[in-house]
Coordinates of C-alpha atoms (C1' of nucleotides) in Angstrom, one line a residue:
Chain A
X219 CA -21.7 108.8 -19.4
X220 CA -20.8 109.7 -23.0
X221 CA -22.9 109.1 -26.0
X222 CA -26.3 107.6 -26.4
X223 CA -25.5 104.8 -28.7
X224 CA -22.8 103.0 -26.8
X225 CA -24.6 103.5 -23.6
X226 CA -27.8 101.8 -24.6
X227 CA -25.8 99.0 -26.2
X228 CA -23.9 98.5 -23.0
X229 CA -27.2 98.3 -21.1
X230 CA -28.6 95.8 -23.6
X231 CA -25.6 93.6 -23.4
X232 CA -25.6 93.8 -19.7
X233 CA -29.2 92.6 -19.7
X234 CA -28.2 89.7 -22.0
X235 CA -25.3 88.7 -19.8
X236 CA -27.4 89.0 -16.6
X237 CA -30.1 86.9 -18.3
X238 CA -27.6 84.2 -18.8
X239 CA -27.7 84.3 -22.6
X240 CA -23.9 84.1 -22.6
X241 CA -21.9 81.6 -20.7
X242 CA -18.7 82.3 -18.9
X243 CA -15.9 82.5 -21.3
X244 CA -18.0 83.2 -24.4
X245 CA -16.4 85.6 -26.8
X246 CA -18.4 88.6 -27.8
X247 CA -18.0 88.9 -31.6
X248 CA -17.6 92.6 -32.5
X249 CA -18.7 92.3 -36.1
X250 CA -21.6 90.0 -35.4
X251 CA -23.0 92.2 -32.6
X252 CA -22.3 95.3 -34.7
X253 CA -24.5 94.0 -37.4
X254 CA -27.1 92.8 -34.9
X255 CA -27.3 96.2 -33.3
X256 CA -27.1 98.0 -36.6
X257 CA -24.0 100.0 -35.7
X258 CA -20.3 100.0 -36.5
X259 CA -17.7 98.4 -34.4
X260 CA -16.7 101.7 -32.7
X261 CA -19.7 102.2 -30.4
X262 CA -19.6 98.5 -29.6
X263 CA -16.0 98.7 -28.5
X264 CA -16.9 101.6 -26.2
X265 CA -19.7 99.5 -24.8
X266 CA -17.3 96.7 -24.1
X267 CA -15.1 99.0 -22.2
X268 CA -18.0 100.0 -19.9
X269 CA -18.9 96.4 -19.3
X270 CA -15.2 95.6 -18.5
X271 CA -15.4 98.4 -16.0
X272 CA -18.2 96.8 -14.1
X273 CA -16.5 93.4 -14.4
X274 CA -19.0 91.7 -16.7
X275 CA -16.6 91.1 -19.5
X276 CA -12.8 90.7 -19.6
X277 CA -10.9 92.5 -22.4
X278 CA -7.9 90.5 -23.5
X279 CA -5.5 92.4 -25.8
X280 CA -5.6 91.2 -29.3
X281 CA -8.1 88.5 -28.4
X282 CA -11.3 90.2 -27.8
X283 CA -14.1 90.6 -25.2
X284 CA -15.0 87.6 -23.1
X285 CA -18.0 87.2 -20.9
X286 CA -17.0 86.9 -17.3
X287 CA -19.7 85.2 -15.2
X288 CA -18.6 84.9 -11.6
X289 CA -18.3 81.4 -10.3
X290 CA -19.6 80.2 -6.9
X291 CA -16.5 81.2 -5.1
X292 CA -16.4 84.7 -6.5
X293 CA -20.0 85.1 -5.7
X294 CA -19.6 84.1 -2.1
X295 CA -16.7 86.6 -1.9
X296 CA -18.9 89.3 -3.4
X297 CA -21.7 88.6 -0.9
X298 CA -19.1 88.8 1.9
X299 CA -18.0 92.3 0.8
X300 CA -21.7 93.3 0.2
X301 CA -22.5 92.3 3.8
X302 CA -19.7 94.6 5.0
X303 CA -20.7 97.5 2.9
X304 CA -24.3 97.3 4.0
X305 CA -23.3 96.9 7.6
X306 CA -21.3 100.1 7.3
X307 CA -24.2 101.9 5.7
X308 CA -26.4 100.7 8.5
X309 CA -24.0 101.8 11.2
X310 CA -23.6 105.2 9.8
X311 CA -27.3 105.6 9.0
X312 CA -28.2 104.7 12.6
X313 CA -26.5 108.0 13.6
X314 CA -27.6 110.1 10.7
X315 CA -31.0 108.9 9.5
X316 CA -33.8 111.5 9.2
X317 CA -37.3 111.0 10.5
X318 CA -38.6 111.3 7.0
X319 CA -36.3 108.5 5.8
X320 CA -37.5 106.3 8.7
X321 CA -41.1 106.8 7.5
X322 CA -40.0 105.8 4.1
X323 CA -38.4 102.7 5.5
X324 CA -41.6 101.8 7.3
X325 CA -43.6 102.4 4.1
X326 CA -41.3 100.1 2.1
X327 CA -41.5 97.5 4.8
X328 CA -45.3 97.6 4.9
X329 CA -45.3 97.1 1.1
X330 CA -42.9 94.2 1.6
X331 CA -45.2 92.7 4.1
X332 CA -48.2 92.9 1.7
X333 CA -46.1 91.2 -1.0
X334 CA -45.2 88.4 1.4
X335 CA -48.8 87.7 2.1
X336 CA -49.7 87.3 -1.6
X337 CA -46.3 85.6 -2.3
X338 CA -45.5 88.1 -4.9
X339 CA -41.7 87.8 -5.4
X340 CA -41.4 90.6 -7.9
X341 CA -43.3 93.1 -5.7
X342 CA -41.2 92.1 -2.7
X343 CA -38.1 92.5 -4.7
X344 CA -38.9 96.0 -5.8
X345 CA -39.8 97.2 -2.3
X346 CA -36.8 95.4 -0.9
X347 CA -34.6 97.3 -3.3
X348 CA -36.2 100.6 -2.2
X349 CA -35.6 99.6 1.5
X350 CA -32.0 99.1 1.0
X351 CA -31.4 102.1 -1.2
X352 CA -32.8 104.3 1.5
X353 CA -30.3 103.0 4.0
X354 CA -27.4 103.5 1.6
X355 CA -28.5 107.1 1.1
X356 CA -28.9 107.7 4.8
X357 CA -25.4 106.7 5.5
X358 CA -24.6 110.3 4.6
X359 CA -21.6 109.1 2.7
X360 CA -22.2 109.6 -1.0
X361 CA -19.2 107.6 -2.1
X362 CA -20.2 104.7 0.1
X363 CA -23.7 104.9 -1.2
X364 CA -22.5 104.7 -4.8
X365 CA -20.1 101.8 -4.3
X366 CA -22.7 99.9 -2.4
X367 CA -25.3 100.5 -5.0
X368 CA -22.9 99.4 -7.7
X369 CA -22.2 96.0 -6.0
X370 CA -25.9 95.7 -5.2
X371 CA -26.7 96.0 -8.9
X372 CA -24.1 93.5 -9.9
X373 CA -25.5 90.9 -7.4
X374 CA -29.1 91.6 -8.5
X375 CA -29.6 88.6 -10.7
X376 CA -28.3 86.2 -8.0
X377 CA -30.2 87.8 -5.1
X378 CA -33.4 87.5 -7.0
X379 CA -33.2 83.7 -7.1
X380 CA -33.0 83.7 -3.3
X381 CA -36.5 84.9 -2.8
X382 CA -37.9 81.7 -4.3
X383 CA -36.5 79.6 -1.5
X384 CA -39.3 78.5 0.7
X385 CA -39.8 80.8 3.6
X386 CA -37.0 83.2 2.6
X387 CA -39.4 86.1 2.0
X388 CA -40.8 85.8 5.5
X389 CA -37.4 85.5 7.1
X390 CA -36.1 88.4 5.1
X391 CA -39.1 90.4 6.3
X392 CA -38.4 89.7 9.9
X393 CA -34.8 90.8 9.4
X394 CA -36.0 94.1 7.9
X395 CA -38.1 94.7 11.1
X396 CA -35.0 94.2 13.3
X397 CA -33.0 96.6 11.1
X398 CA -35.6 99.3 11.4
X399 CA -35.8 98.8 15.1
X400 CA -32.1 99.3 15.5
X401 CA -32.1 102.3 13.3
X402 CA -35.0 103.9 15.2
X403 CA -33.1 103.4 18.5
X404 CA -29.9 104.8 16.9
X405 CA -28.2 101.6 17.7
X406 CA -25.3 101.7 15.3
X407 CA -23.7 98.4 16.2
X408 CA -27.1 96.7 16.2
X409 CA -28.1 98.1 12.8
X410 CA -24.7 97.1 11.4
X411 CA -24.9 93.6 12.7
X412 CA -28.5 93.1 11.6
X413 CA -27.7 94.2 8.1
X414 CA -24.5 92.2 7.9
X415 CA -26.5 89.1 8.9
X416 CA -29.3 89.9 6.5
X417 CA -27.0 90.0 3.6
X418 CA -24.6 87.3 4.7
X419 CA -27.5 84.8 4.8
X420 CA -28.0 85.4 1.1
X421 CA -24.5 84.4 0.4
X422 CA -25.0 81.2 2.5
X423 CA -28.3 80.5 0.8
X424 CA -26.6 80.8 -2.5
X425 CA -23.9 78.5 -1.3
X426 CA -26.6 75.9 -0.4
X427 CA -28.1 76.3 -3.8
X428 CA -24.7 75.7 -5.5
X429 CA -24.1 72.7 -3.3
X430 CA -27.5 71.2 -4.2
X431 CA -27.0 71.9 -7.9
X432 CA -23.6 70.2 -7.7
X433 CA -24.8 67.1 -5.9
X434 CA -27.7 66.9 -8.3
X435 CA -25.3 66.9 -11.2
X436 CA -23.4 63.9 -9.8
Chain B
X221 CA -7.1 95.0 -20.4
X222 CA -7.2 95.5 -24.1
X223 CA -4.5 97.0 -26.2
X224 CA -1.1 98.5 -25.4
X225 CA -1.6 102.0 -26.7
X226 CA -4.7 103.1 -24.9
X227 CA -3.6 101.4 -21.8
X228 CA -0.3 103.2 -21.5
X229 CA -2.0 106.5 -22.4
X230 CA -4.5 105.9 -19.7
X231 CA -1.7 105.3 -17.2
X232 CA 0.2 108.4 -18.3
X233 CA -3.0 110.5 -18.0
X234 CA -3.6 109.1 -14.6
X235 CA -0.2 110.1 -13.5
X236 CA -0.8 113.6 -14.8
X237 CA -4.1 113.9 -13.0
X238 CA -2.6 112.5 -9.8
X239 CA 0.3 114.9 -10.1
X240 CA -2.2 117.7 -10.1
X241 CA -1.4 118.9 -13.6
X242 CA -5.1 119.3 -14.3
X243 CA -7.5 121.0 -12.0
X244 CA -11.0 119.8 -11.2
X245 CA -13.3 120.5 -14.1
X246 CA -10.5 120.9 -16.7
X247 CA -11.5 119.6 -20.1
X248 CA -9.2 117.0 -21.7
X249 CA -8.9 118.1 -25.3
X250 CA -9.0 115.0 -27.5
X251 CA -7.2 116.5 -30.5
X252 CA -4.6 118.3 -28.5
X253 CA -3.7 115.2 -26.5
X254 CA -3.8 113.0 -29.6
X255 CA -1.2 115.2 -31.2
X256 CA 0.8 115.3 -27.9
X257 CA 0.8 111.5 -27.6
X258 CA 1.3 111.0 -31.3
X259 CA -1.8 108.9 -31.8
X260 CA -5.3 109.4 -33.3
X261 CA -8.4 110.2 -31.3
X262 CA -9.5 106.6 -31.1
X263 CA -7.1 105.2 -28.5
X264 CA -7.4 108.4 -26.5
X265 CA -11.1 108.0 -26.3
X266 CA -10.6 104.4 -25.0
X267 CA -8.2 105.8 -22.4
X268 CA -10.9 108.3 -21.3
X269 CA -13.3 105.4 -20.8
X270 CA -10.8 103.7 -18.5
X271 CA -10.2 106.8 -16.5
X272 CA -14.0 107.4 -16.3
X273 CA -14.2 103.8 -14.9
X274 CA -11.9 104.6 -12.1
X275 CA -13.7 107.9 -11.5
X276 CA -10.8 110.2 -12.4
X277 CA -12.6 111.9 -15.3
X278 CA -16.3 112.4 -16.0
X279 CA -17.5 111.8 -19.5
X280 CA -20.3 114.2 -20.4
X281 CA -22.1 113.3 -23.6
X282 CA -21.5 115.7 -26.5
X283 CA -19.3 117.8 -24.2
X284 CA -16.1 115.9 -23.6
X285 CA -14.0 114.5 -20.8
X286 CA -13.6 116.5 -17.7
X287 CA -11.1 116.0 -14.9
X288 CA -12.8 115.0 -11.7
X289 CA -10.6 115.7 -8.7
X290 CA -12.3 114.7 -5.5
X291 CA -13.0 117.6 -3.1
X292 CA -12.4 117.5 0.7
X293 CA -15.8 116.0 1.4
X294 CA -15.5 113.2 -1.1
X295 CA -12.0 112.4 0.1
X296 CA -13.2 112.1 3.7
X297 CA -15.9 109.8 2.4
X298 CA -13.4 107.7 0.5
X299 CA -11.2 107.4 3.5
X300 CA -14.2 106.3 5.6
X301 CA -14.9 103.5 3.1
X302 CA -11.2 102.6 2.9
X303 CA -11.1 102.2 6.7
X304 CA -14.0 99.8 6.5
X305 CA -12.5 97.8 3.7
X306 CA -9.2 97.5 5.4
X307 CA -10.8 96.6 8.7
X308 CA -12.7 93.8 6.9
X309 CA -9.4 92.6 5.4
X310 CA -7.8 92.6 8.8
X311 CA -10.7 90.7 10.5
X312 CA -10.7 88.0 7.8
X313 CA -6.9 87.8 7.7
X314 CA -6.7 87.3 11.4
X315 CA -8.4 84.0 10.9
X316 CA -6.7 83.0 7.7
X317 CA -3.2 84.4 7.6
X318 CA -0.3 82.1 7.0
X319 CA 2.9 82.0 8.9
X320 CA 4.9 82.9 5.8
X321 CA 2.7 86.0 5.4
X322 CA 3.3 86.9 9.0
X323 CA 7.0 86.8 8.4
X324 CA 6.5 89.0 5.3
X325 CA 4.6 91.5 7.4
X326 CA 7.4 91.5 10.0
X327 CA 9.9 92.0 7.3
X328 CA 8.0 94.9 5.8
X329 CA 7.6 96.4 9.2
X330 CA 11.3 96.2 9.9
X331 CA 12.0 98.0 6.7
X332 CA 9.5 100.6 7.7
X333 CA 11.2 101.1 11.0
X334 CA 14.5 101.6 9.2
X335 CA 12.9 104.2 7.0
X336 CA 11.5 106.1 10.0
X337 CA 15.0 106.3 11.5
X338 CA 16.5 108.0 8.5
X339 CA 13.2 109.9 7.8
X340 CA 12.9 108.5 4.3
X341 CA 9.3 109.0 3.4
X342 CA 9.6 107.3 0.0
X343 CA 11.1 104.1 1.4
X344 CA 8.5 104.1 4.2
X345 CA 5.8 104.6 1.6
X346 CA 6.9 101.6 -0.5
X347 CA 7.2 99.3 2.5
X348 CA 3.9 100.5 3.9
X349 CA 2.3 99.7 0.6
X350 CA 3.7 96.2 0.8
X351 CA 2.5 95.8 4.3
X352 CA -1.1 96.6 3.5
X353 CA -1.1 94.6 0.3
X354 CA -0.1 91.5 2.2
X355 CA -3.1 92.0 4.5
X356 CA -5.4 92.4 1.6
X357 CA -4.2 89.2 0.1
X358 CA -4.4 87.3 3.4
X359 CA -8.1 88.2 3.7
X360 CA -8.5 85.1 1.5
X361 CA -11.2 87.0 -0.4
X362 CA -9.9 87.9 -3.9
X363 CA -12.8 90.2 -4.7
X364 CA -12.3 92.1 -1.5
X365 CA -8.5 92.2 -2.1
X366 CA -9.1 93.7 -5.6
X367 CA -11.7 96.3 -4.5
X368 CA -9.5 97.4 -1.6
X369 CA -6.4 97.6 -3.7
X370 CA -8.4 99.7 -6.2
X371 CA -9.4 102.3 -3.7
X372 CA -6.0 102.2 -2.1
X373 CA -4.5 103.1 -5.4
X374 CA -7.0 105.9 -5.9
X375 CA -6.2 107.4 -2.5
X376 CA -2.4 107.0 -3.1
X377 CA -1.6 110.6 -3.9
X378 CA -3.5 111.9 -0.9
X379 CA -2.1 109.4 1.5
X380 CA 1.4 110.2 0.5
X381 CA 1.1 113.8 1.7
X382 CA 0.2 112.5 5.2
X383 CA 3.6 111.1 5.9
X384 CA 5.2 114.5 5.8
X385 CA 3.3 115.6 8.8
X386 CA 5.6 115.7 11.8
X387 CA 5.6 112.5 13.7
X388 CA 3.1 110.8 11.4
X389 CA 5.6 108.1 10.3
X390 CA 6.5 107.1 13.9
X391 CA 2.8 107.0 14.8
X392 CA 2.0 105.0 11.7
X393 CA 4.8 102.6 12.7
X394 CA 3.3 102.0 16.1
X395 CA 0.0 101.3 14.6
X396 CA 1.6 98.7 12.3
X397 CA 3.0 96.9 15.4
X398 CA -0.4 96.8 17.0
X399 CA -1.9 95.4 13.8
X400 CA 0.7 92.6 13.5
X401 CA 0.2 91.8 17.2
X402 CA -3.5 91.3 16.7
X403 CA -3.0 89.2 13.6
X404 CA -0.4 87.0 15.4
X405 CA -2.9 86.3 18.1
X406 CA -5.7 85.7 15.7
X407 CA -7.7 88.5 17.3
X408 CA -10.1 89.3 14.5
X409 CA -11.9 92.1 16.2
X410 CA -8.7 93.6 17.4
X411 CA -7.0 93.5 14.0
X412 CA -10.1 95.0 12.4
X413 CA -10.2 97.9 14.9
X414 CA -6.5 98.5 14.7
X415 CA -6.7 98.8 10.9
X416 CA -9.8 100.9 10.9
X417 CA -8.2 103.4 13.3
X418 CA -5.0 103.3 11.3
X419 CA -6.7 104.3 8.1
X420 CA -9.3 106.6 9.7
X421 CA -6.6 108.7 11.2
X422 CA -5.4 109.4 7.7
X423 CA -8.8 110.8 6.8
X424 CA -8.7 113.0 9.9
X425 CA -5.2 114.2 9.2
X426 CA -6.3 115.1 5.8
X427 CA -9.3 116.9 7.2
X428 CA -6.9 118.9 9.4
X429 CA -4.7 119.7 6.4
X430 CA -7.8 120.9 4.5
X431 CA -8.9 123.1 7.4
X432 CA -5.5 124.6 7.7
X433 CA -5.3 125.3 4.0
X434 CA -8.7 126.9 4.1
X435 CA -7.9 129.2 7.1
X436 CA -4.6 130.1 5.5
X437 CA -6.5 131.2 2.4
X438 CA -8.7 133.6 4.4
Chain C
dG231 C1' -28.0 149.4 -25.5
dT232 C1' -29.4 144.9 -24.8
dC233 C1' -31.3 140.7 -26.1
dA234 C1' -32.2 137.1 -29.3
dA235 C1' -31.6 134.5 -33.3
dT236 C1' -28.9 132.7 -36.9
dC237 C1' -24.7 131.3 -39.0
dG238 C1' -20.1 129.6 -38.7
dT239 C1' -16.6 127.1 -36.3
dT240 C1' -15.2 123.8 -33.2
dT241 C1' -15.6 119.3 -31.2
dT242 C1' -17.8 115.1 -30.3
dG243 C1' -19.8 110.6 -32.1
dT244 C1' -19.9 107.2 -35.7
dA245 C1' -18.4 104.8 -39.8
dT246 C1' -15.1 103.0 -42.8
dA247 C1' -10.6 101.8 -44.3
dC248 C1' -6.2 100.1 -43.3
dA249 C1' -2.5 97.7 -40.6
dA250 C1' -0.7 94.4 -37.6
dG251 C1' -1.1 90.5 -34.8
dA252 C1' -3.3 85.9 -33.8
dT253 C1' -5.3 81.7 -35.0
dA254 C1' -5.9 77.8 -37.8
dA255 C1' -5.0 74.9 -41.5
dG256 C1' -2.1 72.8 -44.8
dA257 C1' 2.2 71.2 -46.5
dA258 C1' 6.7 69.4 -45.9
dA259 C1' 10.2 67.1 -43.4
dT260 C1' 11.7 63.9 -40.0
Chain D
dA1462 C1' 2.3 59.3 -38.9
dT1463 C1' 3.4 63.1 -36.3
dT1464 C1' 5.3 67.4 -35.7
dT1465 C1' 6.7 71.8 -37.1
dC1466 C1' 6.9 75.6 -40.1
dT1467 C1' 4.7 78.5 -43.3
dT1468 C1' 1.0 80.8 -45.1
dA1469 C1' -3.7 82.4 -45.4
dT1470 C1' -7.6 84.1 -43.2
dC1471 C1' -9.8 86.3 -39.6
dT1472 C1' -10.0 89.6 -35.9
dT1473 C1' -8.4 93.3 -33.3
dG1474 C1' -6.2 98.0 -32.9
dT1475 C1' -5.6 102.4 -35.1
dA1476 C1' -6.2 106.1 -38.3
dT1477 C1' -9.0 108.9 -41.1
dA1478 C1' -13.1 110.7 -42.9
dC1479 C1' -17.8 112.2 -42.3
dA1480 C1' -22.0 113.6 -39.8
dA1481 C1' -24.3 115.9 -36.2
dA1482 C1' -24.5 118.6 -32.3
dA1483 C1' -22.8 122.3 -29.3
dC1484 C1' -20.5 126.6 -28.5
dG1485 C1' -19.4 131.2 -29.9
dA1486 C1' -19.7 135.2 -32.4
dT1487 C1' -21.8 138.4 -35.2
dT1488 C1' -25.7 140.7 -36.8
dG1489 C1' -30.3 142.3 -36.6
dA1490 C1' -34.3 143.8 -34.1
dC1491 C1' -36.7 145.8 -30.3

DNA sequence: GTCAATCGTTTTGTATACAAGATAAGAAAT
DNA sequence: ATTTCTTATCTTGTATACAAAACGATTGAC
């Protein structure tokens, strides 16, 4: 983007927000954070703008920057859109994917399988990420690739929790196989549907999690 | 967003970029524009950040802000994504749309029809905008609505040219009728397909335009 | 004559200072 | 006692000043 300072600050703040350090509605104090990062207010304000761009904070005129954590409803909505974008990537990729990329997918999938066997969530997550990114790229639509990757990144912290559900990794794995099969056969509709379902189930799982948290709170 | 100054400047610059005042790659001179708008560099820089967020300018560190006009390829890509998003809105809206919203759609469509008869592109455009926005809203997914509206806005200047093609308004009109029919019947797949085609044809028309411009240049 | 290096100018990035609006607290009036 | 108005403080928005980096031009060397 622009300068080094504001950029790294934006990233650090992003991490903090993702990590849940700030709650929804928390105000980000310019002066306090400026002191904390050892910079003036100027680069901090630029960082705020970036975060506002990705929807992580809301900038209210004359009031300040407020952390904007998506609620359950918004998260479900985001997963719904994510499912569509991924489905589109899959449909296009089925027609355009290269043999080299197919090999890459198989490799990522093999690594996933290994991670499932030793129940290594982190390793699974990394390879899963690679798997999906390849499909975005192979859609042959750079704009779609970027938009999908953007939303993927934003949903990252919520997707990560999914894998800790019992049996989710194995299920996810099976879905990956189905996706690759459809892509190999150039089955556009099938690949799209497989990806849509693969992502949509995450939204549903999340919904379940929310529901269980809510009932536990009662 | 944040303050009034930077916001209005961002909008004005956006208009200027949309209007084609700046070519792709043009550098936006901070000091010159600051003087022109009668403000200091600070709010201008904030405006640049906003424009970078929507992809209209690229901020290169230590170099400045450069106008980023999408080329033919990127435009086609954007229309392709737009078609998918609209199709998704339509599919969801088919299940969730209210009777009041259906009436609104019919009203917008009637106004469109009137505009076609007097060949009033601007009036058609305004009502067309309303038509689509209603569908976004009726998807019942606020996040989807916002993202779709964002891309819609970004494609606005390019879509507008479409209507001047001979017969495009009438064709567009017929497509609108088909969309409303599908929504009335609650035909999710039909509504999705109708919208996808309705938007995709714009991308193709644009492609034709580009091709004709290119061959004219030879 | 051409290429490279250095110096100067221009422009971006950051800090600080100032102004204006917002919030909150206290005082006065009902 | 409660409510409202006023005032004081705090925070944001904007301007200016300063530092550092990039670009260009000129000069020197090969």
